[in-house]
Short mmCIF file of C-alpha atoms and ligand atoms in Angstrom, two decimals:
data_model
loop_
_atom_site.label_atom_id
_atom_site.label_comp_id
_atom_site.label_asym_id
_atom_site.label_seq_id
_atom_site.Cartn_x
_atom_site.Cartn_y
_atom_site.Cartn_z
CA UNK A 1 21.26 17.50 36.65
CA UNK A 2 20.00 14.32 34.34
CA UNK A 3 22.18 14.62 31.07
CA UNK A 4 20.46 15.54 28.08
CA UNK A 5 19.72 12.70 25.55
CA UNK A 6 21.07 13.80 22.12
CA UNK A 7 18.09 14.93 19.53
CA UNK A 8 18.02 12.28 16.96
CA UNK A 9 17.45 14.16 12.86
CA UNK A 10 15.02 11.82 11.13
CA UNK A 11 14.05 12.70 7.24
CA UNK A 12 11.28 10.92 5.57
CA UNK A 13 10.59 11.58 1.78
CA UNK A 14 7.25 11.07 0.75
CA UNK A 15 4.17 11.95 2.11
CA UNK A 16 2.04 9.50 0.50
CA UNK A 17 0.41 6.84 2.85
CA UNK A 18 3.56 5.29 4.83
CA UNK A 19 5.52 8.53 5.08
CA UNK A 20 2.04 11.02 6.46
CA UNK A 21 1.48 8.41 9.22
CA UNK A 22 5.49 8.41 10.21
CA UNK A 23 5.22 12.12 10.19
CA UNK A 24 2.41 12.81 12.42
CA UNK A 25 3.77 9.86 14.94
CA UNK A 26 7.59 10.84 15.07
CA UNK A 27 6.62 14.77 14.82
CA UNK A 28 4.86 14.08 18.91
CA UNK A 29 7.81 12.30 20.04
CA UNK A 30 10.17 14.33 22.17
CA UNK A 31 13.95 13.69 21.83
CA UNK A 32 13.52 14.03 17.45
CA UNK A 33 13.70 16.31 14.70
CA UNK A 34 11.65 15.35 12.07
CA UNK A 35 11.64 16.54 8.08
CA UNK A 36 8.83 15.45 5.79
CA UNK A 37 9.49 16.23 2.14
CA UNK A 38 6.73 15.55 -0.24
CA UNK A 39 7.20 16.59 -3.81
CA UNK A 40 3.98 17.39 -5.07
CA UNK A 41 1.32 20.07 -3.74
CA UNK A 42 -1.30 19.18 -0.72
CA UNK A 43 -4.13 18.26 -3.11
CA UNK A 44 -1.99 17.28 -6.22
CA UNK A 45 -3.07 13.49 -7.12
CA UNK A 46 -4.90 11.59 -9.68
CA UNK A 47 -8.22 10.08 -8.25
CA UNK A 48 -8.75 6.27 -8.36
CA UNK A 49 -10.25 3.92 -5.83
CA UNK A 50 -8.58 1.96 -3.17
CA UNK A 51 -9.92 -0.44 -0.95
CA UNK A 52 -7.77 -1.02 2.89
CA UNK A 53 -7.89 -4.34 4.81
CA UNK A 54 -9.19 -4.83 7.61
CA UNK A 55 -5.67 -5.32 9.06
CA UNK A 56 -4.23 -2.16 8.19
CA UNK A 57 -7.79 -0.55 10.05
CA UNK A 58 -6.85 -2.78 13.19
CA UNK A 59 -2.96 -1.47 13.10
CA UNK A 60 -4.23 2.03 12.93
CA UNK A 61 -6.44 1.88 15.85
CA UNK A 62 -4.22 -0.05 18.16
CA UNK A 63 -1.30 2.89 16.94
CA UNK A 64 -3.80 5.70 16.47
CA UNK A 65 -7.36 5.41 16.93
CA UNK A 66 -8.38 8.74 15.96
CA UNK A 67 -6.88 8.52 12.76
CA UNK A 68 -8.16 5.03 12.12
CA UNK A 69 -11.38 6.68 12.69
CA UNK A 70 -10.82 9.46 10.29
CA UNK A 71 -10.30 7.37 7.64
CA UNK A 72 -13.53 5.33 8.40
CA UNK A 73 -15.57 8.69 8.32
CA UNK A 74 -14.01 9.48 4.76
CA UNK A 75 -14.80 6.37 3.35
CA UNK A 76 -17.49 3.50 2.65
CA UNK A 77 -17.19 0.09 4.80
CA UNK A 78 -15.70 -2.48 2.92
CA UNK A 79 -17.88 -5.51 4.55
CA UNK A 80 -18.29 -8.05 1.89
CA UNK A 81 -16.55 -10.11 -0.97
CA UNK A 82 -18.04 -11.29 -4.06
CA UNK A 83 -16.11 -13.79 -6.72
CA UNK A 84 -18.43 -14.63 -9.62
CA UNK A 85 -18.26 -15.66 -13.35
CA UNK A 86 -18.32 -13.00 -15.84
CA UNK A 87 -21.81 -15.42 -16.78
CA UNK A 88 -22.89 -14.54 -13.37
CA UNK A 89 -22.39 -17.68 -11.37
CA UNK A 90 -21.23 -17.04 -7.94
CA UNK A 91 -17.89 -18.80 -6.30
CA UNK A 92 -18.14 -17.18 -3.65
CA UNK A 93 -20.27 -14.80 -0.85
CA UNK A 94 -18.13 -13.94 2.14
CA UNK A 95 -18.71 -11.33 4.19
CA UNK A 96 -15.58 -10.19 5.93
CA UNK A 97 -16.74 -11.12 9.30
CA UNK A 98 -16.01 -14.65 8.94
CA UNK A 99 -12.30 -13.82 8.27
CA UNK A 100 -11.78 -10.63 10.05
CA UNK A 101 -12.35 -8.69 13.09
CA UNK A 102 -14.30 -5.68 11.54
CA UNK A 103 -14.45 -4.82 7.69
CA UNK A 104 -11.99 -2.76 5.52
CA UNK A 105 -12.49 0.53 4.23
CA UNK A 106 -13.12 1.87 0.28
CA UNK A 107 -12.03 5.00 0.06
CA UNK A 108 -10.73 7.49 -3.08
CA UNK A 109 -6.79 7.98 -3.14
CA UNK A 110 -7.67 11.44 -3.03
CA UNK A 111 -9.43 11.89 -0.16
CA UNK A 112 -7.28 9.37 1.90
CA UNK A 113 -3.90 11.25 1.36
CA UNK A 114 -6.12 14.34 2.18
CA UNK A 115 -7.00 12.88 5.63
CA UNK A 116 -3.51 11.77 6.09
CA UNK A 117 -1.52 15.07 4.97
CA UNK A 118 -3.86 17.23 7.08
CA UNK A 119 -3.14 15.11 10.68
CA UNK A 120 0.13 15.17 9.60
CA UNK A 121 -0.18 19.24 8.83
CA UNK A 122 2.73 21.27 10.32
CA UNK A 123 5.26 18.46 9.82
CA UNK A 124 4.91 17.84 5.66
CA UNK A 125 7.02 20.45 3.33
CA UNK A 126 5.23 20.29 0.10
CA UNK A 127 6.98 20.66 -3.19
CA UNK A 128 10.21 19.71 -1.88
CA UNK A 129 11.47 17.11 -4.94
CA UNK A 130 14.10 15.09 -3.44
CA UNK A 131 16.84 15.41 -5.81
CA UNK A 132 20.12 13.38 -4.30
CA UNK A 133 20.68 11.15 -1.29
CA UNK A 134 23.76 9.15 -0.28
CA UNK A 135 25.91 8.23 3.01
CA UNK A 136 27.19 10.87 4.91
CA UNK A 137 31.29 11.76 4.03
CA UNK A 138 31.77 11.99 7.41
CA UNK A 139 30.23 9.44 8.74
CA UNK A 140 28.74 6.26 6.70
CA UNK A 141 25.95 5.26 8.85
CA UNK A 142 24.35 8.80 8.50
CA UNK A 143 23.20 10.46 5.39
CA UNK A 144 22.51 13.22 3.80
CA UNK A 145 19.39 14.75 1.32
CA UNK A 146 19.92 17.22 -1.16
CA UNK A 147 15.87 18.84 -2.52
CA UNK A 148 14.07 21.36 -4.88
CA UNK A 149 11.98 23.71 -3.20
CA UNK A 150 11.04 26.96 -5.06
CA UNK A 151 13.97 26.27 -7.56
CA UNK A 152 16.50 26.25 -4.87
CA UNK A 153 18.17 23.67 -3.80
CA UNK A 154 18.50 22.51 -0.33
CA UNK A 155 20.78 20.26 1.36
CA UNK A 156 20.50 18.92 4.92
CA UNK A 157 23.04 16.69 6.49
CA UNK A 158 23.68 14.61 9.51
CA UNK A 159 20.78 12.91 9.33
CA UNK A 160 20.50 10.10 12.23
CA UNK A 161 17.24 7.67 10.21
CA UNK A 162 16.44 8.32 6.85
CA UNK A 163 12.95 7.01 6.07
CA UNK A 164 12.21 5.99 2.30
CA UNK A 165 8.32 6.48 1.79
CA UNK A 166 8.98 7.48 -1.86
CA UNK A 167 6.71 5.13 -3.39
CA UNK A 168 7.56 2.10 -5.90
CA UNK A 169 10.16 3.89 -8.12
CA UNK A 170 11.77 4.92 -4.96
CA UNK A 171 14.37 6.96 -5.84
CA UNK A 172 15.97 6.51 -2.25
CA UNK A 173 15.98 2.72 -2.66
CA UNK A 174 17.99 3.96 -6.14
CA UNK A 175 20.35 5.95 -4.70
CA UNK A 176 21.62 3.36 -1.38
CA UNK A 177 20.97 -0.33 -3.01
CA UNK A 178 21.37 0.28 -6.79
CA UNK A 179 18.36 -0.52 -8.76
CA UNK A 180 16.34 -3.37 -7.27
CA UNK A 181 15.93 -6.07 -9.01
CA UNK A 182 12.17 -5.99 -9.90
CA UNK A 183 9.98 -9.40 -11.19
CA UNK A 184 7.61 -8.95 -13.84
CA UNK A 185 4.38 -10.35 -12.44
CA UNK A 186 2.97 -11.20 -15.83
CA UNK A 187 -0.69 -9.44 -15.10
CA UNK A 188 -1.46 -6.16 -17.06
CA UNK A 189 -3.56 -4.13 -15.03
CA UNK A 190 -6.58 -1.70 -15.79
CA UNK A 191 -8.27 1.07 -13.89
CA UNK A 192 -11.26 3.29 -14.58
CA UNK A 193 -13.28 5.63 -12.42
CA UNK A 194 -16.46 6.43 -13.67
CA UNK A 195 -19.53 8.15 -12.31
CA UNK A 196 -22.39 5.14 -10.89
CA UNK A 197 -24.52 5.05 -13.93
CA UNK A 198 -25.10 1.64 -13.12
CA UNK A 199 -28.34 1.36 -11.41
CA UNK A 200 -26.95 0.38 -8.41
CA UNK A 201 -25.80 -2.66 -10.15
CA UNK A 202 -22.55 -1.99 -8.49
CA UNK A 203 -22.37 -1.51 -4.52
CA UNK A 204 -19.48 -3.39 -2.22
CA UNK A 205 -16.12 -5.04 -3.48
CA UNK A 206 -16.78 -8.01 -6.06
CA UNK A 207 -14.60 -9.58 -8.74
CA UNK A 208 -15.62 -11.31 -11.78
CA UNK A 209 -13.99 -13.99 -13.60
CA UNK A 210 -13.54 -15.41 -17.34
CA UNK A 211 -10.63 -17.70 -17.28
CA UNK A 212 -7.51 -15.49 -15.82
CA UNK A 213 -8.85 -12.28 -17.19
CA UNK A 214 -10.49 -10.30 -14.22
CA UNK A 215 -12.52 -7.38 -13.50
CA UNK A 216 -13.02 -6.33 -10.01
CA UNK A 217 -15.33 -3.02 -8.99
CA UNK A 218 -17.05 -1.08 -5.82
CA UNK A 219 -18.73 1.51 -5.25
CA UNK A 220 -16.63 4.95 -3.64
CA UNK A 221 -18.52 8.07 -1.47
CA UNK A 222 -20.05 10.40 -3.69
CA UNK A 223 -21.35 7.64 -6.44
CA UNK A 224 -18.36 6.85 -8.04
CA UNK A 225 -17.40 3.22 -8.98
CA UNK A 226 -13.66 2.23 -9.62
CA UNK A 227 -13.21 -0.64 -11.86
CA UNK A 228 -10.35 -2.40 -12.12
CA UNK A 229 -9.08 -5.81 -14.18
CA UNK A 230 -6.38 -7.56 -14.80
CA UNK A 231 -5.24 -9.84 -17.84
CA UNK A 232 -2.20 -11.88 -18.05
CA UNK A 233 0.43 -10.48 -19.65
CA UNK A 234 3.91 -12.58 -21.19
CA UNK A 235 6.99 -10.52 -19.18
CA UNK A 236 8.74 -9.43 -22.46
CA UNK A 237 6.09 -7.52 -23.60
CA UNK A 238 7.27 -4.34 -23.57
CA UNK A 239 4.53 -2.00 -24.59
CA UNK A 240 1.46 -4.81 -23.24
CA UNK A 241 -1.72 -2.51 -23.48
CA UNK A 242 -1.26 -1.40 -27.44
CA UNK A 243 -3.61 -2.39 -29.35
CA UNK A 244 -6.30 -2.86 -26.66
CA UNK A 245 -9.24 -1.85 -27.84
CA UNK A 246 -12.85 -1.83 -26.65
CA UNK A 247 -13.41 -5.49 -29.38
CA UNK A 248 -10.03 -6.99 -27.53
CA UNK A 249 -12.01 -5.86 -24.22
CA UNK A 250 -15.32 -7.19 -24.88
CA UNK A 251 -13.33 -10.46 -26.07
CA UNK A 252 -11.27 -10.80 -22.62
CA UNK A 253 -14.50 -10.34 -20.73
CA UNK A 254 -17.49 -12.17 -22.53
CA UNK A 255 -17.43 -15.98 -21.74
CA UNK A 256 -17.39 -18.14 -24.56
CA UNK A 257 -20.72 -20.15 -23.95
CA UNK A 258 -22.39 -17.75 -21.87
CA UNK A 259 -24.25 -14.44 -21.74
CA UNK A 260 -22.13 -12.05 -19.42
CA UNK A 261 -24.45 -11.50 -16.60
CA UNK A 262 -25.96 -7.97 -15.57
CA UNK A 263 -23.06 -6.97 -13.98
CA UNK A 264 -19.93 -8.08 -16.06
CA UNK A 265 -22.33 -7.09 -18.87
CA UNK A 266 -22.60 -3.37 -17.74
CA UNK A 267 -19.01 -3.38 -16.49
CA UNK A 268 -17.68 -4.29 -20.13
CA UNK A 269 -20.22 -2.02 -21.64
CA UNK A 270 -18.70 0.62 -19.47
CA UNK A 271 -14.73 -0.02 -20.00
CA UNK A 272 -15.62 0.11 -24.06
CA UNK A 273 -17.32 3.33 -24.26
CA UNK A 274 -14.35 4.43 -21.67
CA UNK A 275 -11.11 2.88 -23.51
CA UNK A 276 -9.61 5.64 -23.87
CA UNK A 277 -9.66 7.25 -20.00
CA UNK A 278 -8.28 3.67 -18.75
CA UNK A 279 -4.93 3.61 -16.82
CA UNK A 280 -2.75 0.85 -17.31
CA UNK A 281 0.16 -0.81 -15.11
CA UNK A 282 2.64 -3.52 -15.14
CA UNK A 283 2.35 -5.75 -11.65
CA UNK A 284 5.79 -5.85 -10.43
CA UNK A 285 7.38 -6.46 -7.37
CA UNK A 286 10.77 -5.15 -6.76
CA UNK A 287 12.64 -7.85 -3.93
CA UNK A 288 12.08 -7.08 0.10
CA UNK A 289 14.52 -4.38 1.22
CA UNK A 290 13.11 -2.82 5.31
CA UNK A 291 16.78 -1.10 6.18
CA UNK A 292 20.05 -0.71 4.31
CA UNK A 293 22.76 -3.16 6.08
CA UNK A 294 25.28 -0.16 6.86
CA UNK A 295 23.34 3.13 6.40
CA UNK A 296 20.63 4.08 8.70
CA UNK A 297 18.02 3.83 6.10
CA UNK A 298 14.44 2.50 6.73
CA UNK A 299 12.16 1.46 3.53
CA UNK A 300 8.32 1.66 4.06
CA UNK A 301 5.40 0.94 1.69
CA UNK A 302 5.95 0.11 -1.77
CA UNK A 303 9.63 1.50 -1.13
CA UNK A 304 10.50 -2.19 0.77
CA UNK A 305 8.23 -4.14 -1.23
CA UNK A 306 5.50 -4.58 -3.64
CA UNK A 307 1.68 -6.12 -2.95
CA UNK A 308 -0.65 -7.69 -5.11
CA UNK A 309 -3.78 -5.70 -5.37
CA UNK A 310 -6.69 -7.71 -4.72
CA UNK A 311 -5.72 -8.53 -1.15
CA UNK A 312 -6.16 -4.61 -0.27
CA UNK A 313 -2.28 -4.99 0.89
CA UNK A 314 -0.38 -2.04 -1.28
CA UNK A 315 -1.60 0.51 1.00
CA UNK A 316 -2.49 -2.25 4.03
CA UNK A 317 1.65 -2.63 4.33
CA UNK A 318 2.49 0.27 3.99
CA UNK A 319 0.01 1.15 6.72
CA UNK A 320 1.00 -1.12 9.23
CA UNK A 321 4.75 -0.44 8.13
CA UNK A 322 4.18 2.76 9.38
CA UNK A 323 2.34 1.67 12.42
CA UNK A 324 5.03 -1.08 13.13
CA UNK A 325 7.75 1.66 12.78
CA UNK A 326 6.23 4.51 14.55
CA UNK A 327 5.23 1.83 17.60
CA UNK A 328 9.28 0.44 17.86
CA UNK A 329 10.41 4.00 17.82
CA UNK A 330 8.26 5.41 20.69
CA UNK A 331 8.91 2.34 22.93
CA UNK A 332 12.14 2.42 22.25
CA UNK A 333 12.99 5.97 23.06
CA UNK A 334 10.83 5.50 26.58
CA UNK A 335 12.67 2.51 27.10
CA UNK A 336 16.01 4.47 26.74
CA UNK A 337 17.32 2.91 23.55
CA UNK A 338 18.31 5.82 21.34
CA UNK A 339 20.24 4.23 18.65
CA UNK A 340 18.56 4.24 15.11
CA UNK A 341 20.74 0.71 14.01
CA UNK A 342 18.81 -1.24 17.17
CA UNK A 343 15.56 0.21 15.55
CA UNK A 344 16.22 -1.05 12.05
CA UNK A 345 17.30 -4.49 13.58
CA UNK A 346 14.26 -5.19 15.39
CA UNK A 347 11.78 -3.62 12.42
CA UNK A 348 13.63 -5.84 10.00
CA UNK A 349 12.84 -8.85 12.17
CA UNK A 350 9.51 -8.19 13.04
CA UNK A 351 8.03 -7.01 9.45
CA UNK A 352 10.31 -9.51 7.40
CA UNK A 353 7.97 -12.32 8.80
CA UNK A 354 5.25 -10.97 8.46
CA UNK A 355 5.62 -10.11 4.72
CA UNK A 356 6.46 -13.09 3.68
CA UNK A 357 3.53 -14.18 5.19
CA UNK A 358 1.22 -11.94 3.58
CA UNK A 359 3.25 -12.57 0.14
CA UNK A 360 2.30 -16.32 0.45
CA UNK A 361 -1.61 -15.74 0.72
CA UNK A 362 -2.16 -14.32 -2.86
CA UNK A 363 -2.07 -17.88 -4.36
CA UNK A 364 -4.08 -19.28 -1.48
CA UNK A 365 -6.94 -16.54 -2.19
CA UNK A 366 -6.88 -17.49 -5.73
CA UNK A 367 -8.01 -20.48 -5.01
CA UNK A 368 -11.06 -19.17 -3.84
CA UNK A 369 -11.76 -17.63 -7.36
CA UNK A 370 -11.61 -21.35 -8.97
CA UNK A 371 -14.70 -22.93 -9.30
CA UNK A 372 -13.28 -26.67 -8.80
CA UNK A 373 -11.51 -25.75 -5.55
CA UNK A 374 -11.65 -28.51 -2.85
CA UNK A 375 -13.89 -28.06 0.23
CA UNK A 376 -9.58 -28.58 1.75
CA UNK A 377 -8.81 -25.49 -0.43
CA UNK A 378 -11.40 -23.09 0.42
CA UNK A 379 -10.55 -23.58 3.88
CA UNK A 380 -6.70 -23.34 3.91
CA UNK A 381 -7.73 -20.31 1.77
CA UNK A 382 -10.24 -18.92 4.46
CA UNK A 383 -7.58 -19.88 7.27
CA UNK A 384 -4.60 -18.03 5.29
CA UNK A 385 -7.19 -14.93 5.04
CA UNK A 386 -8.19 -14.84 8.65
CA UNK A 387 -4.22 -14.71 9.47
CA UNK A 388 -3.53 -12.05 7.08
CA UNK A 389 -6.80 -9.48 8.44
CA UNK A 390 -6.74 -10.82 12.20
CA UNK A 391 -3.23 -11.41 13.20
CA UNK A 392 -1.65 -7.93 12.87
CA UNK A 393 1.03 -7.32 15.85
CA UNK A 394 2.77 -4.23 16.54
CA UNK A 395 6.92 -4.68 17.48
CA UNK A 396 8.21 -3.90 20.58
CA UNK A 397 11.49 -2.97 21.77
CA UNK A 398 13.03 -5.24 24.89
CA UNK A 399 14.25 -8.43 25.21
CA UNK A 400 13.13 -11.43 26.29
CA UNK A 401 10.82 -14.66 24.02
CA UNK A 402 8.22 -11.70 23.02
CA UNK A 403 10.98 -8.99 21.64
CA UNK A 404 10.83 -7.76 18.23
CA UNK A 405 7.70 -9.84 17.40
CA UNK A 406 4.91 -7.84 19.11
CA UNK A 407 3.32 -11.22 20.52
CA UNK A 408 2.92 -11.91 24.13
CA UNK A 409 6.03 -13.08 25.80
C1 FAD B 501 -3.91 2.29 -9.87
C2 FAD B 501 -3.56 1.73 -8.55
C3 FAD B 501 -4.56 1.18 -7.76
C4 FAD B 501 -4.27 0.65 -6.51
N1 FAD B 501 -5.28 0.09 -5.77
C5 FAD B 501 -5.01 -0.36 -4.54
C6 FAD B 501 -6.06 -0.89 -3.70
O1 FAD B 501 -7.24 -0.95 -4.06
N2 FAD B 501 -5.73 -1.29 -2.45
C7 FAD B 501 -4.45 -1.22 -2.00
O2 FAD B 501 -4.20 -1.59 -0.85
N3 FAD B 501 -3.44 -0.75 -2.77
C8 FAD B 501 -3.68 -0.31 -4.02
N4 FAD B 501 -2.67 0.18 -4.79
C9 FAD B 501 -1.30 0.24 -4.25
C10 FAD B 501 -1.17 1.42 -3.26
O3 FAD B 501 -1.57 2.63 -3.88
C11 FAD B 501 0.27 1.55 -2.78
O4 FAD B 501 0.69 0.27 -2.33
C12 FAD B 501 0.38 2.55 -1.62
O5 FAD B 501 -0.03 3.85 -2.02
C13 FAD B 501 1.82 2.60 -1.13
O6 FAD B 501 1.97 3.62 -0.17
P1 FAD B 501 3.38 4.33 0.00
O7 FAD B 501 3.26 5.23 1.17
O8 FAD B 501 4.47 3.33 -0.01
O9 FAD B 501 3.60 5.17 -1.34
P2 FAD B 501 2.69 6.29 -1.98
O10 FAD B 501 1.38 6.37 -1.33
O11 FAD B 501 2.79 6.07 -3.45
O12 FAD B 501 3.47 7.63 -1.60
C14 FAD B 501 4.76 7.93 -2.10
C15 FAD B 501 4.95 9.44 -1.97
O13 FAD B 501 6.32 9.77 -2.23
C16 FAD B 501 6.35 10.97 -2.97
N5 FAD B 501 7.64 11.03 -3.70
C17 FAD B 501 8.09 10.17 -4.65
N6 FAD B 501 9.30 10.59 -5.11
C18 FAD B 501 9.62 11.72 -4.42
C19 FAD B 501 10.72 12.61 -4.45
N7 FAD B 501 11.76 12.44 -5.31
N8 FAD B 501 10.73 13.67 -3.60
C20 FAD B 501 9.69 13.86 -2.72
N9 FAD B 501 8.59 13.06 -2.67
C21 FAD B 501 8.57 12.00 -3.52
C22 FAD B 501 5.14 10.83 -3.91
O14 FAD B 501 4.72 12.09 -4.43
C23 FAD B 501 4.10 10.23 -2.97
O15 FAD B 501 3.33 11.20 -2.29
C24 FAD B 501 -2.93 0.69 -6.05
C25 FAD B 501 -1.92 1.27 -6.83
C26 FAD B 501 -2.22 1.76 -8.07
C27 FAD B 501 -1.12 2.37 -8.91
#
């Protein structure tokens, strides 16, 4: 008789974008026990509009092409990319062919968790509010969770790979590396999602510019349009949006020697009348942290690490995260390797790389939004782009020149 190989307890806490996809993978893989524990209800989230690379879309269909095309059926394509002047003069036309594969996807928060929780259904506990975490007594390299469900608590211990999907406050990330140290961005950031009384004005993803104050919008399913804009912000100002009123709005947006042109005009028109349904953030980004160095704890999404949002790379990452982790996991349980230290090593590796990569192509793509870039510019900008949406590789377990990088050997 073969000897049984040991079932491995993995926990992940969140279901949000990373921590549905790591569900629904790890829940069809024999040889694991899998816990999801989201804290909120099935439905329970605030709408706004997201837009998804192209190379999250292309690490969801190499992982899990039905899913990839789930998500394409609940949204609009994202196929194009306009950068103009809030006066209306255009920088730049680019439709996404020319730096990726296949376009992106624009798609309501809403309705994307709701396509994610539901192939993950069976697997997700809702309203389970993780409460504590920390090393196993026992045993330092496992862990234990302690949650709210129903106003009981719950403990489970033991636990071979705890995955942090818990979002940007993670309180996982808390709990095992102390605070992390977060950088202040310096950009204040605005969102607004309003029904398309446009005209039509407003159809793909475009972003207008007045100096470094900008306003980006597209058009979502059921004629919505999310707006968005950013403003730069000093890092010691600690209550930034106060005071922001629909004159300081009209100010930020309207260039100084110019008309705005019909679009900017109707989008500042439309964030006045709105001021006071506008969300506002702070852009931070807390350092890289994939897997604690002793504990078998694996960060995904915003947990590890922090994306600026006109790339579409917040929920890109944490999609191919999940795609990277949920591919290393099922090769390396068919290939025998069972330990969940080898499969934090080699996700480290691999994804480390890579976001440091995708970290270093924000400032290239802003060059694209200046109007005197160099014909040198716009195409290191282009090349950097074309990396970033074509060059997404899955990790592999093995060894040999190809292991832990996904490429070819
Ligand atoms: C306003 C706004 C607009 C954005 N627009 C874009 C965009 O256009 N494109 C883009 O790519 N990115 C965008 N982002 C970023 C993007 O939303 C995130 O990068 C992405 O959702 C990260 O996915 P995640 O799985 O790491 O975390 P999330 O999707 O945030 O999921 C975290 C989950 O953990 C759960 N959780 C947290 N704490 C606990 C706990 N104690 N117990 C149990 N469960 C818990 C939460 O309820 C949530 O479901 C935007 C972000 C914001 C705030």
């Amino acid at each position: 008789m073969t000897p049984r190989t040991p079932t491995q307890r993995i926990v992940i806490v969140g279901a949000g974008v990373a921590g549905s996809i790591m569900a629904r993978a790890l829940a069809r893989q024999a040889g694991l026990e899998v816990t999801c524990l989201e804290q909120v209800a099935p439905d329970d989230h605030a709408s706004a509009g997201l837009v998804i690379g192209p190379n999250a879309i292309k690490a969801l269909h190499l992982r899990d092409p039905l899913l990839a095309s789930a998500i394409g059926e609940a949204g609009l394509p994202w196929d194009h990319w306009r950068v103009s002047l809030c006066s209306g003069e255009v920088l730049l036309d680019l439709p996404l062919t020319r730096v990726a594969d296949h376009g992106g996807v624009r798609i309501l928060r809403a309705t994307l968790y709701r396509v994610l929780r539901g192939a993950a259904a069976g697997t997700i506990r809702y309203r389970c509010k993780l409460l504590e975490c920390g090393a196993s007594p026992q045993d330092p390299a496992r862990s234990y969770v302690v949650w709210e469900q129903d106003g009981r608590q719950c403990r489970l211990d033991d636990i071979d790979l705890l995955i942090a999907a818990d979002g940007r406050d993670s309180p996982i990330r808390s709990a095992f590396g102390g605070q992390p140290e977060v950088h202040q961005v310096g950009a204040l950031l605005l969102r607004l999602l309003v029904p398309d009384a446009g005209a039509g004005r407003i159809d793909d993803y475009e972003q207008w510019c007045n100096g470094p104050n900008r306003l980006l919008a597209f058009r979502l399913p059921h004629g919505q349009i999310n707006i968005a804009g950013s403003l730069p912000l000093r890092p010691d100002n600690a209550t930034p949006h106060v005071g922001i009123g629909p004159q300081a709005l009209r100010a930020a947006y309207t260039p100084t020697h110019a008309r705005p042109g019909p679009q900017a005009g109707w989008l500042i028109d439309t964030l006045c009348a709105n001021v006071d349904a506008i969300c506002w953030y702070r852009m931070q980004a807390p350092g890289i942290r994939f897997a604690e160095p002793r504990a078998q704890v694996m960060y995904l999404g915003d947990s590890a690490h922090a994306m600026a949002p006109p790339l579409g790379q917040g929920v890109a990452q944490a999609i191919e995260d999940a795609c990277s982790a949920a591919e290393l996991i099922a090769t390396s349980l068919a290939g025998g390797e069972t330990s969940p230290r080898a499969w934090l090593a080699t996700f480290e590796a691999a994804r480390l790389e890579r976001l440091r990569f995708v970290m270093s192509v924000a400032p290239h793509a802003a060059g694209l939004m200046l109007g005197g870039a160099t014909e040198q510019e716009r195409a290191s900008a282009l090349a950097a782009l074309r990396q970033l949406y074509c060059q997404v590789a899955l990790p592999r377990h093995g060894v040999g020149p190809g292991a832990g990088t996904g490429l070819p050997a």
